Amino acid sequence: MSEADGRLVAEEFSRELPEAPAAARAVFGDRFGLAVRYAELLADAGVRRGLIGPREVPRLWERHVLNCAVLGELLPQDASLCDVGSGAGLPGIPVALARPDVRITLLEPLLRRTTFLEEVVKELGLENVTVLRGRAEEMVGKLAVDVVTARAVAPLDRLAGWGLPLLRPFGEMLALKGDSAAQELVDHKGALVKLGATEWSVDVAGEGVVETPTHVVRVKVGESPGGVRAATRRARAARKGGRAPGQSAGGASRGSSKRRR
């Protein structure tokens, strides 16, 4: 698709962006106007650049923006957070809008996505957000946060291998997982234990606020988060192999397997 064709598609589907629901005012408060602008950017530039599927536009508010923003209910005051594989900024940007006290790093390996994220952060004036290009493995020892988040990135065991090494002692990972949350905990409990997890549960955010509450896998670590050595080895192997950030051994970007959002 040419750039001109992409612009026409974006314009067509951006007209399908519904008005913000009443819940958005309650969730975003005095940042409601910024949340509206973010939804508009997703429906326009996000579609045009292939970060959001055009058919997602009519349900951007309920399925994407609000679904992510309610994650803020589960965060401690003044926390530091890393959104791994941030893509179009979900869940990181809605959380940043709903919880301006939280310091957020949007970590994304692909250049076209980080470019979009930087543009959004600048336009919305989000002083509590930093955009960082790279893979989670590359950030071990360089970035340590209280909370790691992710949405539609990978199965829980792989996601934990990327995210838990970035946590500070007694930190936690919050993974938006939908209806698969409970089963993923059953399937990947062994991997979580090996990575230093001490507690895990499925929590629900947004009850009584959004039509479909958000299911979140919550994984807490102890004094010594695990997986650091393995993540360091993977990063070293990637550098030795000359792969670009976010590229797997097969040559495909990690982001290519992620659902468009």
Phi, psi and omega in degrees: 000130179288166179298321180295317178297319179298323179293320179296319178298315180298316180296321180297312185279334179296335177291345180269000178294119181285165173296152180297133179290164182302328181300331182297323178295323180290321184285318188262345177056231183286358175258015180303316181300323177292323178295321177298316180296321178298316178299321178296320179294320177298317184288341181253276182297325180298319177288314183301326182264006175078020180270337179229132175294135184302330181282356176277345186303313181298339180243024180302317184295303187288316188275336187240293188294305180289323178305325179274320186299325182293348174302335179302337178299332187265000186263141175288161180296138174059031181284160168256142189219141173240124177265104186279130182064052192295334177062244179271011179100020181248120012265359192303314184290314175302322178294319179298324179289320182282333184229078182295348178282342183273131179269121192239134171249123175267109184257120185212131184280337188268133185299316183297330178283318179295327177297314177299315181299317179297321178295318180295313181301318180293314183295322181275350179066042184275092183287345180265013184235135174238137177258131183227126178268127177158176177263155181301320181300327182287343184266354180297127183088347179252334184225127177224127187227167178282327186222137170248135176237160175196154179217124175056041182261310186192167172304156189301321182295316178292319179298318178296323178296330177276320190271319185298324178296347179270356185276147169284165176308134179067021176279183182211153175253133177242109183248122177282118190232355179065211185291346181276358190304306184297318181293324179295324176296318178298314185290330190240019180303317181300317180295322179296318179299316180297333182270008175092011178291139180248336178215149176207149182198169171251118179253162179237131178241146175088011178297132181079359181246309180249158184297318178242105180301157183267127177268129187232127171277122183249120182236119180255146178248165179269210184291334183232089178304138183267181177083000185294314181295318180296318179296321179295320178297318180296320179294320179295319179295321179295318178295318181295325180279354177074022182278149178286158177308132177086003183260134181274175181299331180278356177096354181267146177293142175303323182295341183291338179270356183276139176302136176297137184219000000 
